[in-house]
Short mmCIF file of C-alpha atoms in Angstrom, two decimals:
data_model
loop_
_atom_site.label_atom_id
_atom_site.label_comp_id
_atom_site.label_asym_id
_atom_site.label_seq_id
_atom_site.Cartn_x
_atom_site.Cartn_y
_atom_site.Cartn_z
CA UNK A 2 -20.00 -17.52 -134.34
CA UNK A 3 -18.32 -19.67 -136.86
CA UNK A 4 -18.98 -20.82 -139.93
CA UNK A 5 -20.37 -23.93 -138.23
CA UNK A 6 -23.28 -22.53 -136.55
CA UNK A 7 -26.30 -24.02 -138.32
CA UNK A 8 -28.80 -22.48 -136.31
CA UNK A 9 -31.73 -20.07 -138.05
CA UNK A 10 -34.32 -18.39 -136.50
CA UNK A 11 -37.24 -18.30 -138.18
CA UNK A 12 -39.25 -21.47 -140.07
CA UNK A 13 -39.01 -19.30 -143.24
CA UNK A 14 -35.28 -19.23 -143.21
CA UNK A 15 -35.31 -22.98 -142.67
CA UNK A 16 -37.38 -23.40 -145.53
CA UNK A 17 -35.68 -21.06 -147.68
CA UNK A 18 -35.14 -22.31 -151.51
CA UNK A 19 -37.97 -24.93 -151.30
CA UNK A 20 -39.96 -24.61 -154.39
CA UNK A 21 -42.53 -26.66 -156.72
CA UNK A 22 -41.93 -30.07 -157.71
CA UNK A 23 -39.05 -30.80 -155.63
CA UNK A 24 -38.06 -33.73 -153.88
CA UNK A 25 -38.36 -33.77 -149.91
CA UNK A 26 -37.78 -36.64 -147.48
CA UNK A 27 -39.00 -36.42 -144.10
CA UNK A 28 -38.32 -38.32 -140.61
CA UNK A 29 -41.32 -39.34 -138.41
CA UNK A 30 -43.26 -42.73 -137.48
CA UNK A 31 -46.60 -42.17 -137.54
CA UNK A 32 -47.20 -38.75 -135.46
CA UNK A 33 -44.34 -39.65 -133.48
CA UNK A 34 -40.84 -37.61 -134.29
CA UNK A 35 -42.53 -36.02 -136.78
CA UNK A 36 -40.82 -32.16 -138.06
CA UNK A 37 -44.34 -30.75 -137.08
CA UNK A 38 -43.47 -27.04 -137.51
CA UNK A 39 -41.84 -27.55 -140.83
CA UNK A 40 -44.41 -29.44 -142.35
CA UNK A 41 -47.16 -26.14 -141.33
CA UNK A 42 -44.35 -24.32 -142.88
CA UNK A 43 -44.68 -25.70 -146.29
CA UNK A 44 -48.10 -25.26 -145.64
CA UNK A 45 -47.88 -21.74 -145.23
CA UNK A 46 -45.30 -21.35 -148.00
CA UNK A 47 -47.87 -23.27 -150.67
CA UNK A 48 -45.25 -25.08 -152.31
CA UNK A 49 -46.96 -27.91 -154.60
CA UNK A 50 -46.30 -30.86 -156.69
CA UNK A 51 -43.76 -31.93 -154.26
CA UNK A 52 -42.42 -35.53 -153.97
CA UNK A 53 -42.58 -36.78 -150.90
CA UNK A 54 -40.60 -39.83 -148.74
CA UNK A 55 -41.77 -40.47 -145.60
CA UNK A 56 -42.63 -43.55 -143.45
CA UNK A 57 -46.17 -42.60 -143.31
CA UNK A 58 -48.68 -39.57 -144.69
CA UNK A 59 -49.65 -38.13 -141.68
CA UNK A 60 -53.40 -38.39 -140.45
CA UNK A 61 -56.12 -36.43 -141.43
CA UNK A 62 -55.72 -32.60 -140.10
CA UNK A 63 -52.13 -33.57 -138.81
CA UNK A 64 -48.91 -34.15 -139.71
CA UNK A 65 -48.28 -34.62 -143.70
CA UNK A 66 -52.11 -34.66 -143.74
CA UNK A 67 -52.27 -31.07 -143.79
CA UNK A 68 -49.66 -30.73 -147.34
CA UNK A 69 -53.30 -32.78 -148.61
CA UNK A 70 -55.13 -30.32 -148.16
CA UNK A 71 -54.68 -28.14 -150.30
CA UNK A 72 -53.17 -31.07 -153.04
CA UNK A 73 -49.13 -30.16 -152.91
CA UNK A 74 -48.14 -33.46 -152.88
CA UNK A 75 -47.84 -34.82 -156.36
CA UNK A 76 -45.89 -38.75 -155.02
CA UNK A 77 -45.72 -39.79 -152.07
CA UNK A 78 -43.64 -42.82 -151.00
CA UNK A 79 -44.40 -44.43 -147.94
CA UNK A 80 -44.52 -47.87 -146.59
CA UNK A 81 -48.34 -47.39 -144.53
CA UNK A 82 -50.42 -44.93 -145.57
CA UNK A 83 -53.84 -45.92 -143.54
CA UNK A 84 -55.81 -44.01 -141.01
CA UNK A 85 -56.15 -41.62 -143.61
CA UNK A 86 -59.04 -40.50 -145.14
CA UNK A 87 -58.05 -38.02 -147.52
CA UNK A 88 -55.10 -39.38 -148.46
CA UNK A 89 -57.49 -42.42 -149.91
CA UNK A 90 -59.49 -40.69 -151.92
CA UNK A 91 -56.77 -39.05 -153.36
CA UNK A 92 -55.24 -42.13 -154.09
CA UNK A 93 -58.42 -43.65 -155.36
CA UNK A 94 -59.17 -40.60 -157.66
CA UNK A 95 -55.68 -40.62 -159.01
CA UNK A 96 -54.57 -36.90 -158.18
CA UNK A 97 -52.11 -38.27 -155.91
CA UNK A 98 -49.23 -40.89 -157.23
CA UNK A 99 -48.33 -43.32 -154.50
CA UNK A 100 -45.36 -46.10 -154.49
CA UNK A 101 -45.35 -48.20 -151.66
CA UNK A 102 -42.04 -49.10 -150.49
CA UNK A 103 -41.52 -51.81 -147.96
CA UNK A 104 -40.42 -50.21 -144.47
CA UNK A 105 -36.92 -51.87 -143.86
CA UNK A 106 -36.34 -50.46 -147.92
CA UNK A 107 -37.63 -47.34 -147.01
CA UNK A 108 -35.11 -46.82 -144.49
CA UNK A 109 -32.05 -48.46 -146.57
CA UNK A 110 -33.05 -46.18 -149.58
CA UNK A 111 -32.70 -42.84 -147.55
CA UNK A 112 -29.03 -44.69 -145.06
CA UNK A 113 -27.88 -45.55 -148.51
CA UNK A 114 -28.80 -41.81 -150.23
CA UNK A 115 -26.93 -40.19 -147.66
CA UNK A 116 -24.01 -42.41 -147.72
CA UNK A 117 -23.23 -42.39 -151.21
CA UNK A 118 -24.74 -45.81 -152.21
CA UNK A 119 -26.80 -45.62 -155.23
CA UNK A 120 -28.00 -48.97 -155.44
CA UNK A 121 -28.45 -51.73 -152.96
CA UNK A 122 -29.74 -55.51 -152.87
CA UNK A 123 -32.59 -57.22 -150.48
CA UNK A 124 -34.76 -59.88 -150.20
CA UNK A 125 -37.39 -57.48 -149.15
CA UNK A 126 -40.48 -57.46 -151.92
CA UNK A 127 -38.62 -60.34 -154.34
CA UNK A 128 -41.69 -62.28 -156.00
CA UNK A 129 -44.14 -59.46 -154.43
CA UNK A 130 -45.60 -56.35 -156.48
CA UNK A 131 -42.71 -54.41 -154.98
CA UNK A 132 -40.18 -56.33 -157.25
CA UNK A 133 -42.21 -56.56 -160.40
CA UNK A 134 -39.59 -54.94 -162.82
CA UNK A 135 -36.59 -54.88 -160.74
CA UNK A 136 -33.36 -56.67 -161.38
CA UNK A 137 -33.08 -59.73 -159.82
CA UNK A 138 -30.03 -61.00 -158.71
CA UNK A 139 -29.13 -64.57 -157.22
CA UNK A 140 -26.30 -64.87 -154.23
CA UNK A 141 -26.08 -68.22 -152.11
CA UNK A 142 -29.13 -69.26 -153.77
CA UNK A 143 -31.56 -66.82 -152.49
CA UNK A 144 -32.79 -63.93 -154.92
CA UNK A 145 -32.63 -60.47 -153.58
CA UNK A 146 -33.89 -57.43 -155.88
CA UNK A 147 -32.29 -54.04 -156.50
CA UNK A 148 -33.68 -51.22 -154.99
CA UNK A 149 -32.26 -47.54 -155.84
CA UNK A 150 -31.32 -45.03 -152.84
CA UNK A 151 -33.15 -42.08 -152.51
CA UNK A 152 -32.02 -38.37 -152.55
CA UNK A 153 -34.37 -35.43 -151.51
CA UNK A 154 -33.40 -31.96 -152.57
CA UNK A 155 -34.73 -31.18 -148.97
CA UNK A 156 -34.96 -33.28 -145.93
CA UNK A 157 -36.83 -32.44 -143.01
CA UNK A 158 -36.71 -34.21 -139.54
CA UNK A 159 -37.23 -33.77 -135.85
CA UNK A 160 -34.33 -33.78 -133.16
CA UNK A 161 -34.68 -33.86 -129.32
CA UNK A 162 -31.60 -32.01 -128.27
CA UNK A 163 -29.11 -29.95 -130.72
CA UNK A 164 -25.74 -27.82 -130.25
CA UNK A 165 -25.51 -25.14 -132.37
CA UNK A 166 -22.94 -27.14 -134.76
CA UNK A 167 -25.80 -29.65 -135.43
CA UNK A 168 -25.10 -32.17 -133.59
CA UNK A 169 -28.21 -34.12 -132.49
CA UNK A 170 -29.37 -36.15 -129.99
CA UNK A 171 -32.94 -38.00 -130.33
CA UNK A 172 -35.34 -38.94 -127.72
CA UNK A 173 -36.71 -42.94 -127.44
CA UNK A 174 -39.07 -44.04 -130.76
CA UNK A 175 -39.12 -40.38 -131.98
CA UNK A 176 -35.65 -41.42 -133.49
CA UNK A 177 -37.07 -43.55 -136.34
CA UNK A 178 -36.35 -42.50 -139.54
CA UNK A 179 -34.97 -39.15 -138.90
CA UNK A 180 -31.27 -39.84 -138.69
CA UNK A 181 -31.51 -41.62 -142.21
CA UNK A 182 -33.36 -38.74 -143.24
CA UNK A 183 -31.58 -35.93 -142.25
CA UNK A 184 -28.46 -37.39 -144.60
CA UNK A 185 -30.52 -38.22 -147.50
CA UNK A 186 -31.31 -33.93 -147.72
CA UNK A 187 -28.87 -31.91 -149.92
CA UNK A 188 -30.49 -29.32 -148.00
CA UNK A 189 -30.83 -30.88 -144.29
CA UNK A 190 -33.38 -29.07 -142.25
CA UNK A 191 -34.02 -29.91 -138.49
CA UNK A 192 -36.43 -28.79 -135.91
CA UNK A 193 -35.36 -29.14 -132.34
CA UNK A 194 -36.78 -28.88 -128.54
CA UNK A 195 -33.67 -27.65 -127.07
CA UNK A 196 -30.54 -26.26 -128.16
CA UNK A 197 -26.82 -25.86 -126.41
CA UNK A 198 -23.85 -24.33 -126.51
CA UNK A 199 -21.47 -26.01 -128.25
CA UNK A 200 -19.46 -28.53 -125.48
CA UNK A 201 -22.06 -29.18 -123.53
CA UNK A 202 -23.07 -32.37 -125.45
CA UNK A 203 -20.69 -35.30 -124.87
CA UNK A 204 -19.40 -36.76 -128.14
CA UNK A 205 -19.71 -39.82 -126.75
CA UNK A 206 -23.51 -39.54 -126.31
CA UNK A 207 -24.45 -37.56 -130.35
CA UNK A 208 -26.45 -39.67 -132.50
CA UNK A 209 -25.99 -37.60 -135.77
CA UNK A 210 -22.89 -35.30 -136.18
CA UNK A 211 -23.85 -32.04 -137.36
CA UNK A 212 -21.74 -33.19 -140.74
CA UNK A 213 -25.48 -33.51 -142.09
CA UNK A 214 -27.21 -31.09 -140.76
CA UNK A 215 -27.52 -27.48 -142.99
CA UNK A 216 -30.22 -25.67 -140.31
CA UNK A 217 -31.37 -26.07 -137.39
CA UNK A 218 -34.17 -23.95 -135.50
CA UNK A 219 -35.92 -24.25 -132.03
CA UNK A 220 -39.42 -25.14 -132.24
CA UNK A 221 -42.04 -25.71 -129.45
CA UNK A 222 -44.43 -29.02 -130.37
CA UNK A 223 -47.66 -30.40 -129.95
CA UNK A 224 -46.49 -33.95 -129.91
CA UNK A 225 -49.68 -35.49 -130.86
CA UNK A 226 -50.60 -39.38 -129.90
CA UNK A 227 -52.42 -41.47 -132.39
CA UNK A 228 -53.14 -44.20 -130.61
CA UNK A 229 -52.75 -43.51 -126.57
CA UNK A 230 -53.40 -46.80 -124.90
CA UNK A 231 -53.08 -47.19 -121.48
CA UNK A 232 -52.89 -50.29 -118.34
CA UNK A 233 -55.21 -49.25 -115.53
CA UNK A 234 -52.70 -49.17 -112.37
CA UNK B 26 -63.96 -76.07 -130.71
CA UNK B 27 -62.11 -73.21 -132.72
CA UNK B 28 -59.63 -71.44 -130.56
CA UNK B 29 -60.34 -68.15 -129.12
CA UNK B 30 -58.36 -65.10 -129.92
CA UNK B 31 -56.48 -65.33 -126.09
CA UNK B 32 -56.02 -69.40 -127.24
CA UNK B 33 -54.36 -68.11 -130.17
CA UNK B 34 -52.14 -66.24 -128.12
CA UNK B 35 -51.24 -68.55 -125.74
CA UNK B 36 -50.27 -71.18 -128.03
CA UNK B 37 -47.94 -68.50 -129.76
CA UNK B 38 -46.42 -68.02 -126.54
CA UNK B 39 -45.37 -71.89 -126.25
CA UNK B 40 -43.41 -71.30 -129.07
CA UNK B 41 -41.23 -68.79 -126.59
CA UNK B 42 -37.73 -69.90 -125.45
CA UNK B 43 -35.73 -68.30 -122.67
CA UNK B 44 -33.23 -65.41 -124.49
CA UNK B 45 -35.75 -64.91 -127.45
CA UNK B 46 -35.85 -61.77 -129.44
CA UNK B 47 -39.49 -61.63 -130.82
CA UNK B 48 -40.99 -59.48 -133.14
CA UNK B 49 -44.99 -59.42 -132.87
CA UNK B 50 -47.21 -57.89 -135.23
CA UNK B 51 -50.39 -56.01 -134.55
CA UNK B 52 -52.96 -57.78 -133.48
CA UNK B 53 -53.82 -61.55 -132.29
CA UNK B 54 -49.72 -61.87 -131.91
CA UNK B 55 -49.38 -58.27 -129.84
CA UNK B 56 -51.42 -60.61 -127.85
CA UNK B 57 -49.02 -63.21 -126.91
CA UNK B 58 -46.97 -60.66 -124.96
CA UNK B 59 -49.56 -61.80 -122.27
CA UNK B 60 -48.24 -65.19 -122.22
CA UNK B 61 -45.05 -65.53 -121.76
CA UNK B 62 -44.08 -67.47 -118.80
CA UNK B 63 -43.15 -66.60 -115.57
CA UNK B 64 -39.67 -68.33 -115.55
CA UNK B 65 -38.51 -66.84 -119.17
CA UNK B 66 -37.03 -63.39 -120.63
CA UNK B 67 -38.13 -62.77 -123.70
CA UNK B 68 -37.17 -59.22 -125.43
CA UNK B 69 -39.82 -57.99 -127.45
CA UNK B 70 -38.50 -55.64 -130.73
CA UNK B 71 -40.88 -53.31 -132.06
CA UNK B 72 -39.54 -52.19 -135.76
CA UNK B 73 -39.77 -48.50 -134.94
CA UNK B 74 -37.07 -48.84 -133.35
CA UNK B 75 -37.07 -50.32 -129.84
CA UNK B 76 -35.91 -53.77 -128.61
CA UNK B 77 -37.88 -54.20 -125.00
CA UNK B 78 -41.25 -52.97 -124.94
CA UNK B 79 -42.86 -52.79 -121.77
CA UNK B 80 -46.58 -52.97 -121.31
CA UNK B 81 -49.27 -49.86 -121.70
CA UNK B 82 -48.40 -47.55 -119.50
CA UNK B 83 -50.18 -46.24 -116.59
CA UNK B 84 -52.01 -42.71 -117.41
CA UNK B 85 -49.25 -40.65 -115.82
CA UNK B 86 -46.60 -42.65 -117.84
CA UNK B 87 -47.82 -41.39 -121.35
CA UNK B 88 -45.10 -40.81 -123.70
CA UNK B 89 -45.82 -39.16 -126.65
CA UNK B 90 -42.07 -40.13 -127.96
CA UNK B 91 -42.30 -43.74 -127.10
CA UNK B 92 -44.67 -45.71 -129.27
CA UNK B 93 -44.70 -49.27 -130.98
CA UNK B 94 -45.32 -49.78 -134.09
CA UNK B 95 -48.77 -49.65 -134.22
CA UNK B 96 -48.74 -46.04 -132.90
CA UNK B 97 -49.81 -47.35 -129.47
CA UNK B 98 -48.31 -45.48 -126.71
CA UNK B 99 -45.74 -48.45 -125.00
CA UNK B 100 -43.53 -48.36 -122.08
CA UNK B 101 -39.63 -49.74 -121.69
CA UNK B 102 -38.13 -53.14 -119.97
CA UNK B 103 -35.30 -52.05 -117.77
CA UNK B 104 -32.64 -53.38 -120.53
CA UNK B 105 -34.27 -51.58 -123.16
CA UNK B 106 -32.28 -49.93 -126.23
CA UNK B 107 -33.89 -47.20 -129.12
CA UNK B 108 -32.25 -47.05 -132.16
CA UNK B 109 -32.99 -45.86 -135.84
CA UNK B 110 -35.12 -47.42 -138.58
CA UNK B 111 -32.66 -48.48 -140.73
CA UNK B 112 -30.33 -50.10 -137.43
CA UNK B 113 -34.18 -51.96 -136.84
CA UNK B 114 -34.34 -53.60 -140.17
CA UNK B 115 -30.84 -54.60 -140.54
CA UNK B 116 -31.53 -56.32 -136.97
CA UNK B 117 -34.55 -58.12 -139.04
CA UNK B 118 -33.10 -58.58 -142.19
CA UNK B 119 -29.71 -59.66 -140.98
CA UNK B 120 -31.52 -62.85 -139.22
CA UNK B 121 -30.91 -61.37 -135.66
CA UNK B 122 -34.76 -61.79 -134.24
CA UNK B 123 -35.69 -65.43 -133.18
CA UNK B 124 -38.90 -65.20 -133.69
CA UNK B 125 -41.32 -63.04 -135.97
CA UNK B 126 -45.32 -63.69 -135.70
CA UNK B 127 -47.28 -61.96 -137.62
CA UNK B 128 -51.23 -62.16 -139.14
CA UNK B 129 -52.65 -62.61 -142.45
CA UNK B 130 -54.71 -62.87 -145.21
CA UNK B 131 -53.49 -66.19 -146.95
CA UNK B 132 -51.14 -68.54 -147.38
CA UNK B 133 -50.44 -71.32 -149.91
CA UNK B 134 -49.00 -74.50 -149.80
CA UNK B 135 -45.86 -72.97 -151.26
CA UNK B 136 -45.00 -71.03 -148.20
CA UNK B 137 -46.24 -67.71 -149.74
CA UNK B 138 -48.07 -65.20 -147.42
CA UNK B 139 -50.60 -62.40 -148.86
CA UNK B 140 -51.02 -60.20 -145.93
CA UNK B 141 -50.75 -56.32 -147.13
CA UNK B 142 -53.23 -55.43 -149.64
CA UNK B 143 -56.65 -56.29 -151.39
CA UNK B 144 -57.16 -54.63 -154.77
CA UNK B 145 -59.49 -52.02 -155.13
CA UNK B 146 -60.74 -52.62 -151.39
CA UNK B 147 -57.48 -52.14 -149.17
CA UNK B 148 -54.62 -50.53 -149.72
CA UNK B 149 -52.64 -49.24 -146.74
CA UNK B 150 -49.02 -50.41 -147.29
CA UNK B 151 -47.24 -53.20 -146.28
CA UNK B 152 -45.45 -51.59 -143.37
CA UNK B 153 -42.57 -53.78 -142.34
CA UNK B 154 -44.19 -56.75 -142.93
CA UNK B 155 -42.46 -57.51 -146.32
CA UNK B 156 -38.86 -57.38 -144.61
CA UNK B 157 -40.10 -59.50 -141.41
CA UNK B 158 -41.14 -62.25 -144.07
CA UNK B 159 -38.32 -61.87 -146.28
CA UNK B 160 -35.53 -61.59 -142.92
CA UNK B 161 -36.95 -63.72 -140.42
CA UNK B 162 -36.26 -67.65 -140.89
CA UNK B 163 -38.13 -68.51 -137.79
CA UNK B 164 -42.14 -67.02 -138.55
CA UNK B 165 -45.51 -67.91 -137.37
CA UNK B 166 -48.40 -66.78 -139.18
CA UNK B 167 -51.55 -66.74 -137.33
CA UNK B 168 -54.95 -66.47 -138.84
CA UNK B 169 -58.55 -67.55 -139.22
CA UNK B 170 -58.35 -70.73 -141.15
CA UNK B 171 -61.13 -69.69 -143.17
CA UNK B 172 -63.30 -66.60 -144.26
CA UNK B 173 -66.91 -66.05 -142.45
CA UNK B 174 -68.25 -67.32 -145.53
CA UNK B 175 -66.51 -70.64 -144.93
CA UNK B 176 -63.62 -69.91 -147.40
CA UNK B 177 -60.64 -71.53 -146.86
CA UNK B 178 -57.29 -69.00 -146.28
CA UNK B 179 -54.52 -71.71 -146.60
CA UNK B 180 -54.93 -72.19 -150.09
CA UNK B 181 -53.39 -74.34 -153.22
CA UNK B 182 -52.22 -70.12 -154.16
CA UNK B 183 -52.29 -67.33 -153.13
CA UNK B 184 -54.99 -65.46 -154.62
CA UNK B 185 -53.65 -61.72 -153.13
CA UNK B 186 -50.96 -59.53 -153.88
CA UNK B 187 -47.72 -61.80 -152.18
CA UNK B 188 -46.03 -60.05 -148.98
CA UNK B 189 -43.52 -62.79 -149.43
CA UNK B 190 -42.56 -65.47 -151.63
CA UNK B 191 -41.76 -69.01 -150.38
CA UNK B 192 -40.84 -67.55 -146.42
CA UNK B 193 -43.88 -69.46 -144.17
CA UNK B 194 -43.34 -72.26 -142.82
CA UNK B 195 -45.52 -72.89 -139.95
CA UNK B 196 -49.04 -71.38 -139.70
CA UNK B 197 -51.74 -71.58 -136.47
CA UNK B 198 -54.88 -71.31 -137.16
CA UNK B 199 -58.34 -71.07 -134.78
CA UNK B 200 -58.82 -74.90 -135.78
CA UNK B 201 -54.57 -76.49 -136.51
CA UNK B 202 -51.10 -75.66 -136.25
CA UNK B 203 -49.59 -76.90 -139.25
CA UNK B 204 -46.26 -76.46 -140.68
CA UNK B 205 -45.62 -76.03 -144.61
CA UNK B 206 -43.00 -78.55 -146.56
CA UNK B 207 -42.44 -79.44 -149.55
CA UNK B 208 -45.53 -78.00 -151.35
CA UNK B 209 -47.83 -79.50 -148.45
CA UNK B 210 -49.59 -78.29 -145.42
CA UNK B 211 -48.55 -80.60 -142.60
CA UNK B 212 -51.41 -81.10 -139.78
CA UNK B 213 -49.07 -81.02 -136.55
CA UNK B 214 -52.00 -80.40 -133.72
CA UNK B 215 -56.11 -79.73 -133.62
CA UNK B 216 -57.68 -77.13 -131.89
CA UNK B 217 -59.03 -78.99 -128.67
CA UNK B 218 -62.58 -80.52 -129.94
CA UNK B 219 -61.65 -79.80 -133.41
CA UNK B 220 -61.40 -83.04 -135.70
CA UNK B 221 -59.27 -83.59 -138.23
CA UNK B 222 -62.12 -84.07 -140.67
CA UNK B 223 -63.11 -80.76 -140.13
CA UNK B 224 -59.60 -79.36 -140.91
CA UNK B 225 -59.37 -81.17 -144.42
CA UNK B 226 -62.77 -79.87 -144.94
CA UNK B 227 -61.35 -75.96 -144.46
CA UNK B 228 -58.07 -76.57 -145.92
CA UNK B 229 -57.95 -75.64 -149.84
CA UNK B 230 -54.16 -76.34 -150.36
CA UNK B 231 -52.53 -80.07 -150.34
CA UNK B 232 -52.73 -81.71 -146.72
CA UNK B 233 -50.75 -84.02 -145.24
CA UNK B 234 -52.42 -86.18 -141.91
CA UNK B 235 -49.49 -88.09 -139.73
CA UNK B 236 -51.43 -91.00 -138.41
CA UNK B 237 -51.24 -88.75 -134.97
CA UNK B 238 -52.65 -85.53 -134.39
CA UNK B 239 -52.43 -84.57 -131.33
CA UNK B 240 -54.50 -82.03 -128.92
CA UNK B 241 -53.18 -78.89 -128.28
CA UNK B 242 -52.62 -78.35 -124.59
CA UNK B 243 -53.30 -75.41 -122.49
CA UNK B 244 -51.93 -76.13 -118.98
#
């Protein structure tokens, strides 16, 4: 195929060039959307002191939880990190650096890494801890603070449906932050359910062109639910 | 008497007007979903990413893709549309939702809100509460209007770590609704049973009685 084909087959090609300390920013809410196989990847693979962006940190024994486990995340900035016990104490016993970052920033930071922004304003956090030491700026009388994008030397997200040029489709609330993700990567790395030929997606219908994605691999996935609540009928 | 939890809820829901886009945060406000009358649409937006959320869905309809955002598995309004995080919070921050409600810890007579963390004690994140106070002009807070220990929670300051600075204006409580202007609480309506004596008495932060209070009503 042609130099567009983005697709690998195996988790260690996906992951190949991730080392220590590097920067990685990862889609998911919660359990939901989360790049499930990757993150056991890095598990496998033992990389540490990595810097992390993500939404949330997992659970315990699940999702982002596991990279705990064995301490290879150094930072980690989310905007909720509870129902986590781990996580806590390693917060609490200073081995793991935390910066919480207000969800609607979150997302902006990793839209406006990918498209070339390197700075933004928002009202988000001005007066709050979050814009203790941030320049403050004042437009129509309202103060907004600067927040910086951020850029991961890897992302890693979750996709429903893929072609083999990267194009992506996403399925209901397991969209989230992955799209922002995926173009905040210099190194974009996507796990997918299914993948097609390419012209069988309708352009019409692609939520991320492939533009942003660097590999792409079939995985199968667990799909966990944190919270299942249901109506009796 | 102090209003119950489903009280609460109910009176959030008067606060509903046909074509509304709400946002409602977890708890006592996820609660007010149950209330909205028969004779109105309102769209409910959940900030990962969906505007119409359904109820809970039956057993068979379990979606491991289609949560709010309190990780609860959710279902979808016929109308519904998904989007991406950053497309949710430039709905909220770009003033598009009508109506954000949302708990807390405190609030002061300046209109600041302390809802996200407790030094040394709780630390979780803020979530998206910090861009629903700073983007939303029309906010409720609800709340306990004081601690068990009898401490009052609308307060001269803010004594927590601020989720937003200056952004509340109207707060419901178990015991008032009140709305906040010009450094003052204003007592707008009493829990049912619930005199207005006993709201000064709970109220730390500057308040100001109109000569009527009225009732709240629960047809």
């Amino acid at each position: 195929m042609s130099g567009f084909d983005k697709v690998v087959d195996s988790y260690e090609d996906a992951l190949a060039g991730l080392e220590d300390n590097m920067m990685v920013i990862a889609g998911g809410f919660g359990l939901c959307g989360i790049p499930e196989n990757l993150i056991k990847e890095i598990k496998r693979k033992g990389t540490k002191g990595l810097t992390v962006a993500s939404n949330n940190a997992g659970v315990d024994g699940a999702g982002l939880g596991l990279l705990l486990e064995d301490k290879q995340i150094k930072k980690m900035i989310a905007s909720y990190v509870g129902e986590n016990a781990l996580f806590e104490a390693q917060m609490m016993s200073g081995e793991l650096e935390v910066e919480l970052t207000p969800q609607g920033t979150l997302a902006e930071k990793m839209r406006a890494g990918g498209a070339g922004i390197p700075a933004f304003y928002t009202a988000t956090g001005y007066g709050t801890p979050v814009g203790e030491g941030k320049e403050v700026r004042e437009f129509n009388g309202r103060h907004y603070i600067l927040e910086e994008a951020l850029q991961g030397d890897f992302s890693i997200a979750k996709a429903w449906k893929a072609d083999r040029f990267g194009n992506l489709m996403f399925r209901k609330t397991a969209r989230n932050f992955n799209p922002m993700a995926i173009t905040a990567g210099k190194i974009a790395v996507v796990e997918v359910e299914e993948i097609v030929e390419v012209g069988e997606l309708d352009p019409d219908e692609i939520h991320l062109p492939g533009i942003y994605v660097d590999r792409l691999i079939k995985g199968t996935f667990e799909k966990m639910i944190e919270q299942r609540t249901v109506r009796s009928a | 008497m102090a209003l119950t939890r489903d009280q609460l809820a109910q009176r959030v829901a008067q606060e509903f007007r046909d074509g509304y886009y709400v946002n409602l945060g977890i708890g006592i406000p996820t609660l007010a979903a149950n209330f909205i009358p028969k004779n109105m649409n309102v769209m409910l937006q959940s900030e990962n990413g969906l505007l119409g959320m359904g109820q809970f869905p039956l057993d068979e309809e379990v979606d491991a893709d289609l949560i709010n955002a309190g990780k609860q598995t959710v279902t979808m309004v016929p109308g519904a549309a998904i989007f991406s995080s950053a497309e949710s919070f430039a709905m909220i921050r770009g003033g598009h939702v009508d109506l954000t409600v949302l708990g807390a810890f405190e609030v002061d007579c300046e209109g600041n809100i302390a809802s996200y963390m407790i030094p040394g004690k709780l630390i979780k994140g803020m979530g998206g509460a910090m861009d629903l106070v700073a983007g939303a002009d029309n906010i409720i807070v609800t709340m306990m209007h004081a601690s068990k220990s009898g401490e009052s929670k609308l307060r001269t300051q803010c004594s927590l770590p601020l989720t937003g600075k200056g952004c509340i204006k109207r707060v419901l409580t178990d015991l008032a609704l009140m709305d906040i202007e010009g450094g003052k609480f204003i007592l707008r309506e009493r829990a049912p049973g619930v005199t207005v004596e006993e709201i000064k008495s709970r109220t730390e932060g500057a308040l100001l009685i109109p000569d009527h209070v009225p009732e709240m009503s629960f047809a």
